[in-house]
Coordinates of C-alpha atoms in Angstrom, one line a residue:
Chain I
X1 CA -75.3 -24.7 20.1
X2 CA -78.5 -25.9 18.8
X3 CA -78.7 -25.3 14.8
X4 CA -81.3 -23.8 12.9
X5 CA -82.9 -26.2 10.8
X6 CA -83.1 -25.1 7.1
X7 CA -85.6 -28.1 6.4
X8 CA -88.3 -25.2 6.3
X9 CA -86.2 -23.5 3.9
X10 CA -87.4 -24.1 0.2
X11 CA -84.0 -24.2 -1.3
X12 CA -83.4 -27.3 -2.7
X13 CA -79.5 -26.4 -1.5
X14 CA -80.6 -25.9 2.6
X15 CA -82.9 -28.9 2.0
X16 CA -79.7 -31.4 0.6
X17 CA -77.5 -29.8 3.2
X18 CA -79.9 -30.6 6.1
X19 CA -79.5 -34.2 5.0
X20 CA -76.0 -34.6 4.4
X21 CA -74.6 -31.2 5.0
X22 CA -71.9 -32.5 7.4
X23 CA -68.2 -33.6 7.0
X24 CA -69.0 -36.7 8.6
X25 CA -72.3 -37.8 6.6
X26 CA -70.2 -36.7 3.0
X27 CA -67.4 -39.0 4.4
X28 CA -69.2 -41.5 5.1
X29 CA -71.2 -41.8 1.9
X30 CA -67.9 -41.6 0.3
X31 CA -66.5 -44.6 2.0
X32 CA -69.9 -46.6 1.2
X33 CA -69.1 -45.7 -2.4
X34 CA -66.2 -47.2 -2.1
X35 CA -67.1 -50.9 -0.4
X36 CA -67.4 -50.0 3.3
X37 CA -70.7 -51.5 4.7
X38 CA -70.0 -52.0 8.3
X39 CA -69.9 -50.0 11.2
X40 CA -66.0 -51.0 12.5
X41 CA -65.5 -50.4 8.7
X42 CA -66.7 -46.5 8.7
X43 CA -65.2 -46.3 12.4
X44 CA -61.9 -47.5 11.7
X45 CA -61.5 -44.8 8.0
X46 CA -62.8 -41.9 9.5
X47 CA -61.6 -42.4 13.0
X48 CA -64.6 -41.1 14.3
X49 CA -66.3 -41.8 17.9
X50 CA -68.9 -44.8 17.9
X51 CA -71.5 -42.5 19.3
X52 CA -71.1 -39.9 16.6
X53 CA -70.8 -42.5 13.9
X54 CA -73.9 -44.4 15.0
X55 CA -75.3 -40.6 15.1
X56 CA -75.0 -39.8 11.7
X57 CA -75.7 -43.2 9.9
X58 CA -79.1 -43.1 11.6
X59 CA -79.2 -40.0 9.9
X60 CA -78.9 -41.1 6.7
X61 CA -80.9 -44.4 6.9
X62 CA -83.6 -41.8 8.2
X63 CA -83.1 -39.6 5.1
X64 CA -83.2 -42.3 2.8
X65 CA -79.9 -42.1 1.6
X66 CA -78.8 -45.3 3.3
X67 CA -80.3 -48.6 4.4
X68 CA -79.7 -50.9 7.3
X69 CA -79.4 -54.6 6.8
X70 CA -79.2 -57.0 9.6
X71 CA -76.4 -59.8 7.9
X72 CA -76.4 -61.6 11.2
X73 CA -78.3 -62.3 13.8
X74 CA -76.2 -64.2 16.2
X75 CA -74.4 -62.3 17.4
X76 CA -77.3 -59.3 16.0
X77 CA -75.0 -57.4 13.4
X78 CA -76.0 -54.6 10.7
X79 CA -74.5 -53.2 7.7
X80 CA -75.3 -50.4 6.2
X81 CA -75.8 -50.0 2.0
X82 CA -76.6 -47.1 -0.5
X83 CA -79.7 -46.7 -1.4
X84 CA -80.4 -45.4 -5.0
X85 CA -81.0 -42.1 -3.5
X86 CA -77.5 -42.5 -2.0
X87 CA -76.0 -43.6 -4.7
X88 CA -77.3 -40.3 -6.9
X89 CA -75.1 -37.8 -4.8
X90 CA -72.1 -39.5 -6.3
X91 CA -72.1 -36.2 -8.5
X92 CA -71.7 -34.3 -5.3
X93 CA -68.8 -35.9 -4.2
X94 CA -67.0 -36.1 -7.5
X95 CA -68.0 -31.9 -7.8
X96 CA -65.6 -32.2 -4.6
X97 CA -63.3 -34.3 -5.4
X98 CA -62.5 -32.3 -8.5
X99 CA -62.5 -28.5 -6.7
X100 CA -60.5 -30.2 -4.0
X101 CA -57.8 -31.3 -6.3
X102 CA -57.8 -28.5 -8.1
X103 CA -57.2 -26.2 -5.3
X104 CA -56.1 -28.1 -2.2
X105 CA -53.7 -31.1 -3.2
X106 CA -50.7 -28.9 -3.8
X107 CA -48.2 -32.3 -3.9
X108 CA -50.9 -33.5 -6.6
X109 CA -54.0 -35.7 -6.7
X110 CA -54.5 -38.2 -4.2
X111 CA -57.6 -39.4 -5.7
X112 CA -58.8 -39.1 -9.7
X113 CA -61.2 -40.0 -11.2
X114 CA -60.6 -42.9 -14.4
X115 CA -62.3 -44.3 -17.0
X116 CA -62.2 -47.6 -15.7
X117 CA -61.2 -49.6 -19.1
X118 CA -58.7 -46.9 -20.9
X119 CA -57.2 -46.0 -17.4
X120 CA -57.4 -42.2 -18.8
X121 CA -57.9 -39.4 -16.9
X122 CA -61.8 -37.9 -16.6
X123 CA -61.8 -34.2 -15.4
X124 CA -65.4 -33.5 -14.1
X125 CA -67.6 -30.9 -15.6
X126 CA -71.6 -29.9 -15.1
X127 CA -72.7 -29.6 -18.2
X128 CA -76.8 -29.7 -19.1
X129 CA -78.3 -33.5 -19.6
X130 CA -79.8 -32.7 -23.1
X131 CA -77.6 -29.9 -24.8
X132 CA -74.5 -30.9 -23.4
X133 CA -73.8 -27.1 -23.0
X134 CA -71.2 -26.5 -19.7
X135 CA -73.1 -24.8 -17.4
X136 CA -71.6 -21.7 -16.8
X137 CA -72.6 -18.2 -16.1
X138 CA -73.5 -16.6 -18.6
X139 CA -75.7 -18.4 -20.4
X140 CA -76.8 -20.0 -17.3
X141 CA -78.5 -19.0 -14.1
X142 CA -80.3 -20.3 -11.5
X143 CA -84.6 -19.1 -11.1
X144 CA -86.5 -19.6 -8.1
X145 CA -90.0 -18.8 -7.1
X146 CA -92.5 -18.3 -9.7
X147 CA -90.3 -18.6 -12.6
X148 CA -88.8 -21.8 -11.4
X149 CA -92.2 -23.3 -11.6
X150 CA -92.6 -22.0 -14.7
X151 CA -90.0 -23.5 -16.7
X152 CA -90.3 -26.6 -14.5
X153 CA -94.1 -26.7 -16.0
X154 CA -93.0 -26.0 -19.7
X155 CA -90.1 -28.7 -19.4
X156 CA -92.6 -31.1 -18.0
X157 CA -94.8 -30.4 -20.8
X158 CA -91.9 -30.6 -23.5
X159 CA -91.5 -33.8 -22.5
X160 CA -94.6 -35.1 -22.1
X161 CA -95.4 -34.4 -25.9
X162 CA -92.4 -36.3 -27.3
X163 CA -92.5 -40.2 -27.5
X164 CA -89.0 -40.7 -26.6
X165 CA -88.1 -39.0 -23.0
X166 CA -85.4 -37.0 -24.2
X167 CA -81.9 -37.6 -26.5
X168 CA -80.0 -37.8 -23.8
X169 CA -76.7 -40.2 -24.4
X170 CA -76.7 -41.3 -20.6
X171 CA -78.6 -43.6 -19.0
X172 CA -77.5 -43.5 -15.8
X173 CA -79.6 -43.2 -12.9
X174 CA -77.0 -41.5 -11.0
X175 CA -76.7 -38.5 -13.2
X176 CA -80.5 -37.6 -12.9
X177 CA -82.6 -40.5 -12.2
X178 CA -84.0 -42.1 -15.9
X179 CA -85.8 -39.2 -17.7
X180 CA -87.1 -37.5 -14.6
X181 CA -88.9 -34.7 -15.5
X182 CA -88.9 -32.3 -13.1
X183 CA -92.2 -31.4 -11.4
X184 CA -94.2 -28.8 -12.0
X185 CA -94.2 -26.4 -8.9
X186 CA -98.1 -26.0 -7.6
X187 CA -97.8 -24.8 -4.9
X188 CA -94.8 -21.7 -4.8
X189 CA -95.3 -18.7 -2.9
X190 CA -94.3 -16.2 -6.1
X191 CA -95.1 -12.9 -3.8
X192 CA -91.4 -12.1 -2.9
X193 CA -89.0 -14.4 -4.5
X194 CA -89.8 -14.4 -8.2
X195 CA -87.0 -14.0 -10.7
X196 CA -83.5 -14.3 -10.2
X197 CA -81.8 -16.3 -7.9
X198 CA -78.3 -16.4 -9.1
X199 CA -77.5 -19.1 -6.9
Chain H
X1 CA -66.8 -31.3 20.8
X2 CA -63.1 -31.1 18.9
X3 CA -63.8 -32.7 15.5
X4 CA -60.9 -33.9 14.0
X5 CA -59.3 -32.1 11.3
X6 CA -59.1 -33.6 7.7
X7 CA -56.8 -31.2 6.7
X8 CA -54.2 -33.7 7.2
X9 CA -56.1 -36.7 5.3
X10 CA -55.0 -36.5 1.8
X11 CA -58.1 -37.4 -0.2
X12 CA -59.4 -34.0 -2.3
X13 CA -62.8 -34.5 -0.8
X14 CA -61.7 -34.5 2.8
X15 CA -60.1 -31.4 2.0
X16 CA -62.7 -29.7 0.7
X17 CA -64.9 -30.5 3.2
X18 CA -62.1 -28.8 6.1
X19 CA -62.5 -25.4 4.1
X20 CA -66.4 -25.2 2.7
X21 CA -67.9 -28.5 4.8
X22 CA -70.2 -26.9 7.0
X23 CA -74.0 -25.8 6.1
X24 CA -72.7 -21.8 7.4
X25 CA -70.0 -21.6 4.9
X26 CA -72.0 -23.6 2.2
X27 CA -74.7 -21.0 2.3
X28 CA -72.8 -18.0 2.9
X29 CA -71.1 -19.3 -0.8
X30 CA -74.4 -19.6 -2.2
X31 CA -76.0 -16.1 -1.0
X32 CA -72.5 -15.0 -2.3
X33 CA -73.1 -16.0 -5.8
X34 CA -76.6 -14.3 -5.4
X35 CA -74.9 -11.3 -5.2
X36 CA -75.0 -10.8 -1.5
X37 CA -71.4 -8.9 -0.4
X38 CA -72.8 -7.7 3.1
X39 CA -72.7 -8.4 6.4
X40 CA -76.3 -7.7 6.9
X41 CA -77.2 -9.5 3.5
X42 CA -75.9 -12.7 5.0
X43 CA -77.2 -12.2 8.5
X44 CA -80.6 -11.2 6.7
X45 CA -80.9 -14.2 4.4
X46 CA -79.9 -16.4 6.5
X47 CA -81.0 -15.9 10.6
X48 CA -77.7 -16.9 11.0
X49 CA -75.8 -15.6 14.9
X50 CA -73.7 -12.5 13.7
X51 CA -70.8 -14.5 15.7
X52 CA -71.0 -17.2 13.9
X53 CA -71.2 -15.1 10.1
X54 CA -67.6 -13.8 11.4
X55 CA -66.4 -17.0 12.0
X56 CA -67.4 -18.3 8.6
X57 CA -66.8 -15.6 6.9
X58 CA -63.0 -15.0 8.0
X59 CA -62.9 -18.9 7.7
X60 CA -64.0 -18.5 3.8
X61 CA -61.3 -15.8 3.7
X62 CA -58.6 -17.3 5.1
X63 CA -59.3 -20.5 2.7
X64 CA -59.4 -18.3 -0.3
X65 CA -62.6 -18.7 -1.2
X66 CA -63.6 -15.0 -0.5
X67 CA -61.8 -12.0 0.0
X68 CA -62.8 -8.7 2.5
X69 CA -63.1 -5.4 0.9
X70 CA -63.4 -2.5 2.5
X71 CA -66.1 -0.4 1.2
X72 CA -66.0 2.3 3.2
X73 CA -63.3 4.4 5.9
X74 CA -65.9 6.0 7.7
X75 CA -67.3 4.2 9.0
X76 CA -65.2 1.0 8.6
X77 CA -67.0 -1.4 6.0
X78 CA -66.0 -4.2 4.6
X79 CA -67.9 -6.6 1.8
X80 CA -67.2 -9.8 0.9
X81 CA -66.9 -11.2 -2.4
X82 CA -66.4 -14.3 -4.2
X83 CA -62.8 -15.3 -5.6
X84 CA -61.8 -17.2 -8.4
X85 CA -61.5 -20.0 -5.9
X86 CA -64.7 -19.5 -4.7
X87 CA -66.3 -19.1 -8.0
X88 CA -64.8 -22.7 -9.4
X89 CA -67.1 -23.8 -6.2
X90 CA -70.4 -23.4 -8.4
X91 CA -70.5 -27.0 -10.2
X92 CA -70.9 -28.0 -6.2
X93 CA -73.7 -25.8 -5.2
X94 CA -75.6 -27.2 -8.5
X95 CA -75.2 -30.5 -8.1
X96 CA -76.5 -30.1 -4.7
X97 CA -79.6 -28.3 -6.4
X98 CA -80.3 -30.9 -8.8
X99 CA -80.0 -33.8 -5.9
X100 CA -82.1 -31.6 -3.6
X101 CA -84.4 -31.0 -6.6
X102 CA -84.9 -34.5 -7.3
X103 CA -85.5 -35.8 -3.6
X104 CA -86.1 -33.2 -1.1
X105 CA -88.8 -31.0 -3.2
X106 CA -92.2 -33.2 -3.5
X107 CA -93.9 -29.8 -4.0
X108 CA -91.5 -29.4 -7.2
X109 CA -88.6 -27.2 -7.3
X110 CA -88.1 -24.0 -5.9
X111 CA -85.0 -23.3 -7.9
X112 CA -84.2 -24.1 -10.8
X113 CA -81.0 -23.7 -13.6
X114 CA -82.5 -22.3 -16.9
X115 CA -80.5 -21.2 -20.3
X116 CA -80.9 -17.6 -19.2
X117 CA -81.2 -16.7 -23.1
X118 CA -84.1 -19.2 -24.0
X119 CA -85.5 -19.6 -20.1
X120 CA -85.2 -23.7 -21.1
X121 CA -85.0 -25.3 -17.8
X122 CA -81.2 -26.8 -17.6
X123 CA -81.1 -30.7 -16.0
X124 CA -77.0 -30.9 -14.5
X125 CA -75.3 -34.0 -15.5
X126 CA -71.5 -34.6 -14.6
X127 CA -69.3 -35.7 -17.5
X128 CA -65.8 -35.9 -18.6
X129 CA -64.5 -32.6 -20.1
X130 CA -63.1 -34.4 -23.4
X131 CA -65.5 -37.0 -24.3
X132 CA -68.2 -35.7 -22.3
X133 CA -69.1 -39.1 -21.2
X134 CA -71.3 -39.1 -18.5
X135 CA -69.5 -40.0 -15.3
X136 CA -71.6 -43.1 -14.1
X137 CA -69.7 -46.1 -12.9
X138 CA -68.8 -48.1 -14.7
X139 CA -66.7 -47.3 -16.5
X140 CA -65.3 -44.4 -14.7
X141 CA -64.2 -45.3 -11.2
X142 CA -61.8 -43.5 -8.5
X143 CA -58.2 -45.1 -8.1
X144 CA -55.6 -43.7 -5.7
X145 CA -52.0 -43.8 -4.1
X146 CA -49.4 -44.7 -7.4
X147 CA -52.6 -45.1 -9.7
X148 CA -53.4 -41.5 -9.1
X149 CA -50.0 -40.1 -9.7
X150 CA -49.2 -42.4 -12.6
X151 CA -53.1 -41.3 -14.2
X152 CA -52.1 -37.6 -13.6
X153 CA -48.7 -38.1 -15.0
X154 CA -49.9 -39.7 -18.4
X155 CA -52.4 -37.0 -18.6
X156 CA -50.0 -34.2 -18.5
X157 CA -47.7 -35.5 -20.7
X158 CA -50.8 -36.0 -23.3
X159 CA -51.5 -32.7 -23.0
X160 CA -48.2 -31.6 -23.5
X161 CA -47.7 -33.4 -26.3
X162 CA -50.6 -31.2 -28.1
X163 CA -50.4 -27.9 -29.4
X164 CA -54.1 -27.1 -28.3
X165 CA -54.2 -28.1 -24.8
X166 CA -57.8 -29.5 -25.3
X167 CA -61.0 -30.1 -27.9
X168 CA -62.8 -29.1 -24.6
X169 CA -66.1 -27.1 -25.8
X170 CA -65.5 -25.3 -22.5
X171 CA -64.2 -22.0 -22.0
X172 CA -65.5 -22.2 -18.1
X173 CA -63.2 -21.3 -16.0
X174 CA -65.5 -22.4 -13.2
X175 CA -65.7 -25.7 -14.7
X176 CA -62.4 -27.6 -14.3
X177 CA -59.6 -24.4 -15.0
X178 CA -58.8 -23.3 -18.4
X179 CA -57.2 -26.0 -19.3
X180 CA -55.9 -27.2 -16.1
X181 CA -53.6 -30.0 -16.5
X182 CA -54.1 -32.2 -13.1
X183 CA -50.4 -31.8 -11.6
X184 CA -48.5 -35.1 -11.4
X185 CA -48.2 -36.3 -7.9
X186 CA -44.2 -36.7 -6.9
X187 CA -44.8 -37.8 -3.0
X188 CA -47.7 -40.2 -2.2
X189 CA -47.3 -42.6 0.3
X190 CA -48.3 -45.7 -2.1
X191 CA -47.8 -48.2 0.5
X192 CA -50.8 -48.4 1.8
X193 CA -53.3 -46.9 -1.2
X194 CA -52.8 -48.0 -4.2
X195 CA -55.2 -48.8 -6.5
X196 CA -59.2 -48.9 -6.5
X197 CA -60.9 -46.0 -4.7
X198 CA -64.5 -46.6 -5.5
X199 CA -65.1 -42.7 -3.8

């Protein structure tokens, strides 16, 4: 059954998803995160077939999440590498890692998460870049159409009247890309999705 | 085509994906926390087959991640609505926003996460519920097998060792649990996946 596409979709959710929305694409950037390069690599982990495999990394190296790199060319032989817009859905993956142990690893963790030099335990939160504040509901909630562009616009300009991009203690380009500020939305249609989104 | 079920892999991720890994269910969760509860609401927002919306929909049940209601006796009704389960699925959906935000909106973004008491536009970072660290690696890294039990197992007894069971500034039960000690693992196959995960 052919799917709809949600490409068209403005949702920032339906436009990730289109990209990667697929067991097999999330597994896969989850082995590249963890070494795996080459295709007999990612075929022999997932045990998935060659034509679906070669399926969905074309996929990504299409949505710019992975690259290809030819390595040799006698016999010819690619590998396949994050990009930095790969490596950013790390947060993604560690979001799921840390529902699925929470709610699906009834024998205990498989997989945590550790800071590397203490060998302690991190539990993942979302929390907000500047304040620090966990992002829960309430305080927090999600805006779309008109208002979205609104406080995208106000943000931009918050930031682009302070010399230092923001206080932020991370400088990780995997969290949210160094400083970004987001957009300002020009071109919204505001006429029926203004407000709330609670998404 | 049969795709293999990763019900039986034991990495969290997998896991996840077998229960909410599919664009459907991903959406249906999303309308869900939009307030949508209907049948009609998710058929409406999202052009979706009505066969298919039962298929997701029992499939989010049966997971736990929603529960049926019915509304009504005559005629027959039933809603849907969100668990507690399905709620601790939010950090997810946003970090999918934010990535989708940052490189599948050129226009700027269509949603957004604001503070819904000063409308400031909220930028989601992932860190570590007790140092709030931003998870970037390094430091933090994924380890596996005996280095995830024996990780999980130091942590619980730390936090059994202390009256308060965290300085978390978190009350969010969406975020990680109310203080959710990670179980310690008892029965992982370590033969084969110990150490480094790199997910």
């Amino acid at each position: 059954m052919q799917r709809k596409s949600f490409d068209t979709m403005p949702c920032p959710i339906a436009r990730s998803l289109e990209r990667v929305g697929e067991w097999w694409s999330i597994l896969i950037l989850r082995d590249a995160f963890r070494g795996a390069t080459r295709f007999d690599q990612f075929e022999k982990s997932l045990g998935i077939a060659p034509n679906m495999l070669t399926r969905r990394l074309n996929a990504l190296v299409e949505a710019g999440l992975m690259q290809r790199h030819r390595y040799s060319d006698h016999p010819p032989r690619d590998e396949y590498l994050l990009t930095e817009r790969g490596r950013d859905f790390r947060p993604v993956l560690w979001a799921l890692l840390a529902f699925g142990n929470r709610h699906f690893a009834p024998e205990g963790p498989s997989v945590v998460i550790v800071d590397g030099e203490t060998g302690e335990l991190a539990e993942p939160i979302l929390v907000d870049r500047r304040t620090l504040r966990p992002l829960t509901e309430p305080p927090f909630r999600t805006v779309h159409g008109a208002a979205a562009a609104e406080a995208a616009a106000r943000a931009q300009a918050a930031s682009a009247s302070t010399a230092a991009p923001s206080a932020s203690p991370s400088s990780a380009p995997s969290a949210a890309g160094p400083a970004s500020p987001v957009p300002a939305a020009t071109d919204l249609s505001t006429a029926s999705s203004a407000g709330d989104a609670h998404v």
